XYZ file of C-alpha atoms in Angstrom:
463
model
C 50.407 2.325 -39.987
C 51.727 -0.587 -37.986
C 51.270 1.379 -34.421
C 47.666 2.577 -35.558
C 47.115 -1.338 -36.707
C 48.130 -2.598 -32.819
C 45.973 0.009 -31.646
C 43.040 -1.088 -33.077
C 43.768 -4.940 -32.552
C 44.211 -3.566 -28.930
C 40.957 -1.863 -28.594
C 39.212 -4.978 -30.308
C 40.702 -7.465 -27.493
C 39.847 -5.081 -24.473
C 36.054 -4.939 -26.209
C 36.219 -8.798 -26.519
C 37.319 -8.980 -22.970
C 34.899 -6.613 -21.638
C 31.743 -8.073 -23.240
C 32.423 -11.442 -22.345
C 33.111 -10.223 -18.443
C 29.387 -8.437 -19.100
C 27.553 -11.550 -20.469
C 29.139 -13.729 -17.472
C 28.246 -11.108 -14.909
C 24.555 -11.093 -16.967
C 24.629 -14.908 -16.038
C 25.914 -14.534 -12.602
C 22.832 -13.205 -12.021
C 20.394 -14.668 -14.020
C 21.926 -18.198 -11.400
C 20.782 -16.501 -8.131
C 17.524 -14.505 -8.766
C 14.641 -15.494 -11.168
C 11.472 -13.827 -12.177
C 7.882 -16.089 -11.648
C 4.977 -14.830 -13.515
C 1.214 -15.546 -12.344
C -1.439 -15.238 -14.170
C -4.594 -13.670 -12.209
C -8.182 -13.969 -13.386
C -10.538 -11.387 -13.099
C -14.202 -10.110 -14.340
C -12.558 -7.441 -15.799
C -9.812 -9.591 -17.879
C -6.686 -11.194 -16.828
C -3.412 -9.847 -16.102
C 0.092 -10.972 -15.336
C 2.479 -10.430 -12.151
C 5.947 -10.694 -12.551
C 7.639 -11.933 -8.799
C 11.326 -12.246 -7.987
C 12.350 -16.128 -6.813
C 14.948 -16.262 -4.466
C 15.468 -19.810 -3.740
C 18.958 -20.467 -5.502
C 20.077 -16.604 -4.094
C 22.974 -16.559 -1.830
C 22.084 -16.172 1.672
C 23.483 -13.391 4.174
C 22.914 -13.789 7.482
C 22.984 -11.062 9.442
C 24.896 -12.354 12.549
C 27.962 -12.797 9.914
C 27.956 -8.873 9.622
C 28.112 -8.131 13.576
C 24.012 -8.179 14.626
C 23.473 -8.543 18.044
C 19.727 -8.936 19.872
C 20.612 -6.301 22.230
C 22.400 -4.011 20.618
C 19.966 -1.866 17.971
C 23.021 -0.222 16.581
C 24.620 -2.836 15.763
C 22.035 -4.990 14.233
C 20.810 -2.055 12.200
C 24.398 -1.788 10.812
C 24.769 -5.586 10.207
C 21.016 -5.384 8.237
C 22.511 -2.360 6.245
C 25.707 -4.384 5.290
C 23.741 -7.727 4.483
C 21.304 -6.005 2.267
C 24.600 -3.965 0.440
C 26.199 -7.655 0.111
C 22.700 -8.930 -1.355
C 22.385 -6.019 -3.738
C 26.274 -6.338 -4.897
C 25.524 -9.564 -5.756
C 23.214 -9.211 -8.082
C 20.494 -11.053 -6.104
C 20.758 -12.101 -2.033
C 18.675 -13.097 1.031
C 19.372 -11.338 3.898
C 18.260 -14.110 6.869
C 17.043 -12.381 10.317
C 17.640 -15.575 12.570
C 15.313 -16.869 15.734
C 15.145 -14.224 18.336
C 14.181 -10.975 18.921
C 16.323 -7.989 17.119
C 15.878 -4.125 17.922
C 16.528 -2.337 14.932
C 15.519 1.203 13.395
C 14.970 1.820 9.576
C 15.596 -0.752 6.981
C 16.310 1.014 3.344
C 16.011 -1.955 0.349
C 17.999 -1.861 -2.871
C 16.890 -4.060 -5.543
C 17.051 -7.443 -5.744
C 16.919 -8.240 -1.758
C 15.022 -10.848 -0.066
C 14.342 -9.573 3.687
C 13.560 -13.062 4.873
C 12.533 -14.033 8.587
C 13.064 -17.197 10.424
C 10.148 -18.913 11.927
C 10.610 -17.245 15.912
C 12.485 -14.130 14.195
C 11.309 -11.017 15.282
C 12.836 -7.468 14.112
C 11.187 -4.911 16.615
C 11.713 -1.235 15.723
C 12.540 1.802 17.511
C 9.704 4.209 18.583
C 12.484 6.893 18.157
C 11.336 9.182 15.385
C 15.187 10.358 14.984
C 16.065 6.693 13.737
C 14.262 7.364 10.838
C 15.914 10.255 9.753
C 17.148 11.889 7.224
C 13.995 12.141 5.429
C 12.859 10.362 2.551
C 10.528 10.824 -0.086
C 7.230 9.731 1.304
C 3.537 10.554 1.416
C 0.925 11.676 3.765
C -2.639 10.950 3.245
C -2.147 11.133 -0.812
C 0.176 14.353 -0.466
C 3.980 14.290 -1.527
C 6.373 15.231 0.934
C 9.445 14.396 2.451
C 8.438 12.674 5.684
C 10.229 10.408 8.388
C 11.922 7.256 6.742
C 8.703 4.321 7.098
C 10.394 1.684 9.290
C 10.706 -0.278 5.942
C 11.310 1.226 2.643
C 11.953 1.066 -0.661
C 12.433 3.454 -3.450
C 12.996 2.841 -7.009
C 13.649 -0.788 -6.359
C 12.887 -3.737 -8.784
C 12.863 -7.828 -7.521
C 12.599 -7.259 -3.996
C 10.610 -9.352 -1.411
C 10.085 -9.654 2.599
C 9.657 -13.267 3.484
C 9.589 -16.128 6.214
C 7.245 -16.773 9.146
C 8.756 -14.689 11.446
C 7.553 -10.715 13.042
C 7.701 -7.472 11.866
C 6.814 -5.548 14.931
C 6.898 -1.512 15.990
C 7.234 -0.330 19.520
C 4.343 2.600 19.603
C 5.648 4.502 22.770
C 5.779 7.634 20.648
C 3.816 7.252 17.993
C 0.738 6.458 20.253
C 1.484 10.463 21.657
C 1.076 11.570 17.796
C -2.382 9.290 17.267
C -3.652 12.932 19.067
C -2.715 14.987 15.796
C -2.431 17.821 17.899
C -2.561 21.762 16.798
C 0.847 21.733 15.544
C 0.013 18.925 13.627
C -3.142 19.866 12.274
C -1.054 23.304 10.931
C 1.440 21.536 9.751
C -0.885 19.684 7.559
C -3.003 22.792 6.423
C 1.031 23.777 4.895
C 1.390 20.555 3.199
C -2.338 20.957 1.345
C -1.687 24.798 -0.041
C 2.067 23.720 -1.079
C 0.062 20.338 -2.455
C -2.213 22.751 -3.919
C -0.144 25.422 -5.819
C 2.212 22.462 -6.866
C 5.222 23.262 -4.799
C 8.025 21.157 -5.796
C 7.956 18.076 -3.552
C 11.838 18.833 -2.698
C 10.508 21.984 -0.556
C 7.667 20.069 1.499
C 9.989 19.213 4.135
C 7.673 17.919 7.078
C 9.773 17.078 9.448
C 9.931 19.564 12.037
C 8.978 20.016 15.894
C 5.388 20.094 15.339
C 4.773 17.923 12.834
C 4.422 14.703 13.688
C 3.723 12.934 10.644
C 3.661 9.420 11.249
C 5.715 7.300 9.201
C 4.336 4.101 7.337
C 5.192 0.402 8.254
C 6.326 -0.882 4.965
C 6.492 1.404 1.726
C 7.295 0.129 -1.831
C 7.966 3.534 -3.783
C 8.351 3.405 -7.423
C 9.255 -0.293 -7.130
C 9.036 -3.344 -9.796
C 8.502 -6.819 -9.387
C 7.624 -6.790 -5.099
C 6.683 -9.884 -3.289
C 5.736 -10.285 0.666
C 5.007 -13.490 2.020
C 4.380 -15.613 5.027
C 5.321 -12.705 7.601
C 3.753 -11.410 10.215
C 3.126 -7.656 11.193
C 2.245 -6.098 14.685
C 1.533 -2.495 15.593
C 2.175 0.459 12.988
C 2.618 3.988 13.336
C 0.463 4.728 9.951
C -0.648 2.425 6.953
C 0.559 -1.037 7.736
C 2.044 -2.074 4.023
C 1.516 0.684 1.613
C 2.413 -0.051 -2.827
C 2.607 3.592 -3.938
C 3.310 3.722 -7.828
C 4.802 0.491 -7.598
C 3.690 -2.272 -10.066
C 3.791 -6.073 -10.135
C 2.896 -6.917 -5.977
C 1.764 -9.788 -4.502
C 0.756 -9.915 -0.895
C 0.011 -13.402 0.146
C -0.090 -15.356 3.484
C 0.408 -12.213 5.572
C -0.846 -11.990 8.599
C -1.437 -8.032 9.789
C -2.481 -6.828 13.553
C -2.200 -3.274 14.033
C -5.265 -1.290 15.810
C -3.547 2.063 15.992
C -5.122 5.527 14.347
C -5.122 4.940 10.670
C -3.848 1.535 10.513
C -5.276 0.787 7.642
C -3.601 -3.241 6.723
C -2.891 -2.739 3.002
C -3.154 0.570 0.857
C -2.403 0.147 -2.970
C -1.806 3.667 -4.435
C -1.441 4.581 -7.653
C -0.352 0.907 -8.274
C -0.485 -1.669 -10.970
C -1.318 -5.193 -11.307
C -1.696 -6.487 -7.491
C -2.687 -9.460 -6.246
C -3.586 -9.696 -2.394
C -4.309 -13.630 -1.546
C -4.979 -15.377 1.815
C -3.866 -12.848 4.486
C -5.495 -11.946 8.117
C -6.026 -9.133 8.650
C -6.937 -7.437 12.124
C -7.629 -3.432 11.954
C -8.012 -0.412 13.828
C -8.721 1.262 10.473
C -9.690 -0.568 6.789
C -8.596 -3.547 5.676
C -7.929 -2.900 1.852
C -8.424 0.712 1.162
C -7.784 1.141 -2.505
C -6.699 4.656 -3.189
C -5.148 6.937 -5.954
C -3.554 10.566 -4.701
C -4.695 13.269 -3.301
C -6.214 16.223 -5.523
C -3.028 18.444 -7.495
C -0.424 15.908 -6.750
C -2.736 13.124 -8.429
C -3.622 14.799 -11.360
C 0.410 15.876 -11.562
C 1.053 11.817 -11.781
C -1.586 11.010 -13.856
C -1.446 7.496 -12.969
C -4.756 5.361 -11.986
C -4.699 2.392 -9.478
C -5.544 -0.649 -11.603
C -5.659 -4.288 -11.684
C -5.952 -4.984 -7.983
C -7.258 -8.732 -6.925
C -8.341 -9.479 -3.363
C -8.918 -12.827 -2.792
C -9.377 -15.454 0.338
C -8.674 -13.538 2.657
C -9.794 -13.546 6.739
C -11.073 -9.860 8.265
C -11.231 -10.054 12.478
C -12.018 -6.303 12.697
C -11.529 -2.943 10.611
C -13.760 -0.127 9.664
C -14.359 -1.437 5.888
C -13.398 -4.753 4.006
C -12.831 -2.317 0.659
C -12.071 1.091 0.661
C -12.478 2.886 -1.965
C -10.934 6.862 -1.502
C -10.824 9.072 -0.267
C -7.693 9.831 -1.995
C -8.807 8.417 -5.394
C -7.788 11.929 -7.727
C -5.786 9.667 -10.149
C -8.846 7.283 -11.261
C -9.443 3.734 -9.500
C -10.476 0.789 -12.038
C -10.503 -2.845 -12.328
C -10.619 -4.262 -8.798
C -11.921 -8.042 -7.976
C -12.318 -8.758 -4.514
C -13.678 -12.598 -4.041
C -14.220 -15.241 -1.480
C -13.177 -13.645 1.849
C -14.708 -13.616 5.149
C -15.484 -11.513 8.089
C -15.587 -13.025 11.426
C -19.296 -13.046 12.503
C -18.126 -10.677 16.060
C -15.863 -8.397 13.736
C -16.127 -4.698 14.361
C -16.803 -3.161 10.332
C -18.449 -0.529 8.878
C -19.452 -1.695 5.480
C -18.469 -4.669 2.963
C -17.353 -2.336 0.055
C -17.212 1.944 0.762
C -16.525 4.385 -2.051
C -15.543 7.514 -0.743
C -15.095 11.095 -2.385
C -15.731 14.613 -2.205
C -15.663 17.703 -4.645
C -11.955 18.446 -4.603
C -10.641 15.286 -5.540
C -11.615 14.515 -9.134
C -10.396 11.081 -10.844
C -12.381 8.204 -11.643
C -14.155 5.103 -10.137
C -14.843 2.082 -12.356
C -15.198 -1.802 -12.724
C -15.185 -2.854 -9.103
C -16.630 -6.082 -8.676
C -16.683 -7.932 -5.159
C -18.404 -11.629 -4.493
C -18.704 -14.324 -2.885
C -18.010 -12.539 0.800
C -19.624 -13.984 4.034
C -20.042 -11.202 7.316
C -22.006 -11.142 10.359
C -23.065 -7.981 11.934
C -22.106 -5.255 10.206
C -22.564 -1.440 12.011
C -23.479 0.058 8.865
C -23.886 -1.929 5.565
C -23.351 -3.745 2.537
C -22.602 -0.839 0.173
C -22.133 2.996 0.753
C -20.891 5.556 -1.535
C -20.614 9.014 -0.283
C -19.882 12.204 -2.412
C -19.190 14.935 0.045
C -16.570 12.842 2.550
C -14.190 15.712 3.750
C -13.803 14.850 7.557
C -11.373 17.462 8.865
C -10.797 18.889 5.802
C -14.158 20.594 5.641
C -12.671 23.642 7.430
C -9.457 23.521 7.598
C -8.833 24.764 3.775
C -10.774 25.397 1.185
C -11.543 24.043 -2.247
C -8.915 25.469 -4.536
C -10.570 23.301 -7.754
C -13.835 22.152 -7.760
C -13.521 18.023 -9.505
C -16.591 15.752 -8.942
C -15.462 12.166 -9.616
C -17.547 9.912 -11.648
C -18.204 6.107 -9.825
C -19.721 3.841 -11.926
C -20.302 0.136 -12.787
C -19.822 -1.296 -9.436
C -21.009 -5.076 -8.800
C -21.692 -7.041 -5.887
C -22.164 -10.717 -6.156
C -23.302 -13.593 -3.459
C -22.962 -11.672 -0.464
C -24.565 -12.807 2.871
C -24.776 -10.604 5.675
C -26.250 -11.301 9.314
C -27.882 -7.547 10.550
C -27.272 -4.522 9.167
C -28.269 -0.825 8.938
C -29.047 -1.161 5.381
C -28.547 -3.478 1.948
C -26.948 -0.055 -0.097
C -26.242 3.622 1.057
C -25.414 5.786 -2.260
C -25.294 9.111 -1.806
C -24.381 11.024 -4.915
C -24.222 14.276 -6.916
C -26.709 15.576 -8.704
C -24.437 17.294 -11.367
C -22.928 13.673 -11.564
C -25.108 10.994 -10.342
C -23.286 8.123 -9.331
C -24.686 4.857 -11.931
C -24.575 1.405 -13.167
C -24.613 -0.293 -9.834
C -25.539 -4.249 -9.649
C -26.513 -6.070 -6.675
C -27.242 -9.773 -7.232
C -27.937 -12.333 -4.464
C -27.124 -10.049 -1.423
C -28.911 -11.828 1.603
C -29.086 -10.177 4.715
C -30.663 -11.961 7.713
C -32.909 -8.521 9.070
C -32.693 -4.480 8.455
C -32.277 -2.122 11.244
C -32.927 1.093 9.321
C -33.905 1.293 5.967
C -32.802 -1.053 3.512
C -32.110 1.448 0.258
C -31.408 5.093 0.898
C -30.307 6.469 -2.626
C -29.774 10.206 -3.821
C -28.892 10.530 -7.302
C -28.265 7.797 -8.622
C -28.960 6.343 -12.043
C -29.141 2.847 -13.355
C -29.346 0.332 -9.776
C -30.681 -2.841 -10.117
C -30.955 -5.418 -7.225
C -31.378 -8.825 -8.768
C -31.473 -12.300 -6.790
């Protein structure tokens, strides 16, 4: 009795002991990282964004762990080591000093502020084997296991890329793959019947020697609580910054130049609650391109992009201000975009394009865009297309036939200087595309027509 009487008193004082080391590590970190929530208004209702604070987080500089400007190896290494040290911590900031460091891939673990010195400028490999072994990725709204993007994160929650200094990719190789040659182009056809027939995602492995899937800048996978801010970015081998089932993002005071194929500046996919506030943005492809998966593999995740605010923000050049699609199988709904401005010599398309076809399915809803100023504009104000399949057309066939319904889409004080047309709409007849409200859109003069509408249902222009 007495031995089974210590044992217990010794199993109580080890439990005593070990919960009060948990509820001082608890604290620990609760000291260096803390959670800011924002409230953003929209026409559709207002939501809350929960963003990781870093300011009383220990800071790791990455010269401590060995970096060196000249030596990519070694300041890849010393990035790798900071951002362990960060993440051990509970909460770090791993500082990239004044200068200009080669480095390859950058994986984040939660809790990690990636944050740039004004001059700082991490420049990344054009060598497609640094970002190897492959990750879990996307191309183009398709699962697969692709090339590392130069920066990623998967799974992670409280994590942020900071400062006022460069992100920058070398394009010496990925300029080559802009082609998408044949090998490519077969490559991709695989991808779309595995995609199709839902092949697990573990045996779309798409790196090969034909490939030549491009690899995104920045990708936040399955992440929580994501915050960039201040940076710059230059050149990209794919979509510049890229939220892909990620929730709670705000984008703000980032300025993006990248005028490669697809460089699209931000793509929000299949994400939640995002706020995208006073960047520049300077395009070879759209600005904002909201999307949602791709056919099978959307409809597998079930998982709309919602809640997405763009607001004051500066557009040089791109092909469209808003993108809607084409990858929008999972549903698109509840997206604001207010007060921002095109640059009267900007190279665009339209103000806001929805884009489908008859594979993809989902859902387009509650978009509302106002108060945007433009010059010239090659196309127009508003297009919606139905039957959008570019190279796609041929190149497989439709395994399931989805229409997508796109409804309830507003645009508000909108001036424009010369354009094709005021609103393009081209949609099904089995599913006419309706509810669409146009108030106060001033255009200076018409080229072409200023309504061309097939099936459609409900449009009213108001002033």
């Amino acid at each position: 009795m007495k031995l089974l009487k210590s044992t217990l008193i010794v199993t109580l004082l080890i439990s005593l002991f070990a919960c009060k080391n948990q509820k001082e590590t608890k604290t620990f970190a609760e000291n260096f990282l803390t959670v800011d929530t924002l409230n953003v208004t929209a026409p559709f209702g207002n939501y809350n964004i929960q963003t990781p604070d870093f300011k009383n987080a220990p800071q790791f500089l990455i010269t401590d762990f060995g970096a060196e400007q000249a030596d990519q190896d070694k300041t890849s290494k010393a990035i790798a080591t900071a951002i362990d040290s960060a993440h051990a911590r509970n909460g770090g900031t791993v500082v990239i000093p004044k200068g200009e460091w080669l480095t390859s891939k950058i994986h984040f673990k939660s809790h990690v502020n990636l944050h740039l010195e004004e001059g700082a400028t991490l420049l990344f490999s054009e060598n497609p084997k640094d970002y190897l072994p492959a990750v879990l990725s996307t191309w183009e709204g398709m699962e697969c296991y692709n090339y590392s993007p130069l920066i990623y994160a998967y799974d992670c929650e409280n994590v942020a890329i900071t400062g006022k200094g460069k992100l920058k990719a070398k394009m010496d190789t990925w300029k080559v793959w802009f082609a998408r040659p044949s090998g490519h182009m077969q490559n991709l056809k695989q991808l779309y019947e595995m995609a199709s027939k839902d092949v697990p995602v573990e045996e779309r492995q798409m790196v090969n020697d034909s490939a030549n899937f491009r690899p995104q800048f920045i990708q936040f996978n399955r992440c929580k609580k994501v915050l960039l801010e201040g940076i710059s970015i230059e050149n990209s081998p794919f979509w510049v910054i890229h939220p892909y089932l990620s929730s709670d993002v705000v984008i703000r005071n980032v300025n993006v130049y990248a005028h490669g194929h697809n460089n699209d500046g931000v793509d929000p996919e299949m994400s939640q609650n995002v706020l995208i506030e006073d960047c520049v943005f300077d395009q070879g492809d759209d600005a904002i391109a909201v999307k949602a998966g791709r056919n099978q593999d959307a409809w597998r995740l079930n998982t709309p992009v919602k809640n997405v605010v763009v607001r004051n923000c500066l557009v040089k050049n791109g092909h469209q201000l808003l993108a809607i699609g084409s990858e929008l199988s999972g549903g698109v709904e509840n997206i604001y975009m207010e007060n921002c401005e095109v640059e009267p010599n900007a190279k665009l398309n339209h103000l806001l394009f929805i884009k489908t076809n008859e594979r993809r399915g989902g859902y387009v809803k509650n978009i509302y865009m106002e108060n945007i100023k433009a010059g010239r504009i090659d196309m127009g104000v508003l297009g919606i297309e139905t039957d959008v399949l570019y190279q796609w057309r041929d190149l497989v066939p439709t395994y399931e036939r989805r229409l997508t319904q796109i409804e309830q889409i507003h645009m508000k004080n909108i001036k424009a200087k010369n354009v094709d047309f005021v609103s393009r709409i081209l949609g099904e007849a089995e599913l006419p595309v309706r509810d669409i409200q146009l108030t106060t859109i001033q255009v200076d003069s018409i080229r072409d027509t200023e309504t061309i509408h097939q099936n459609v249902e409900n449009f009213k222009r108001t002033e």
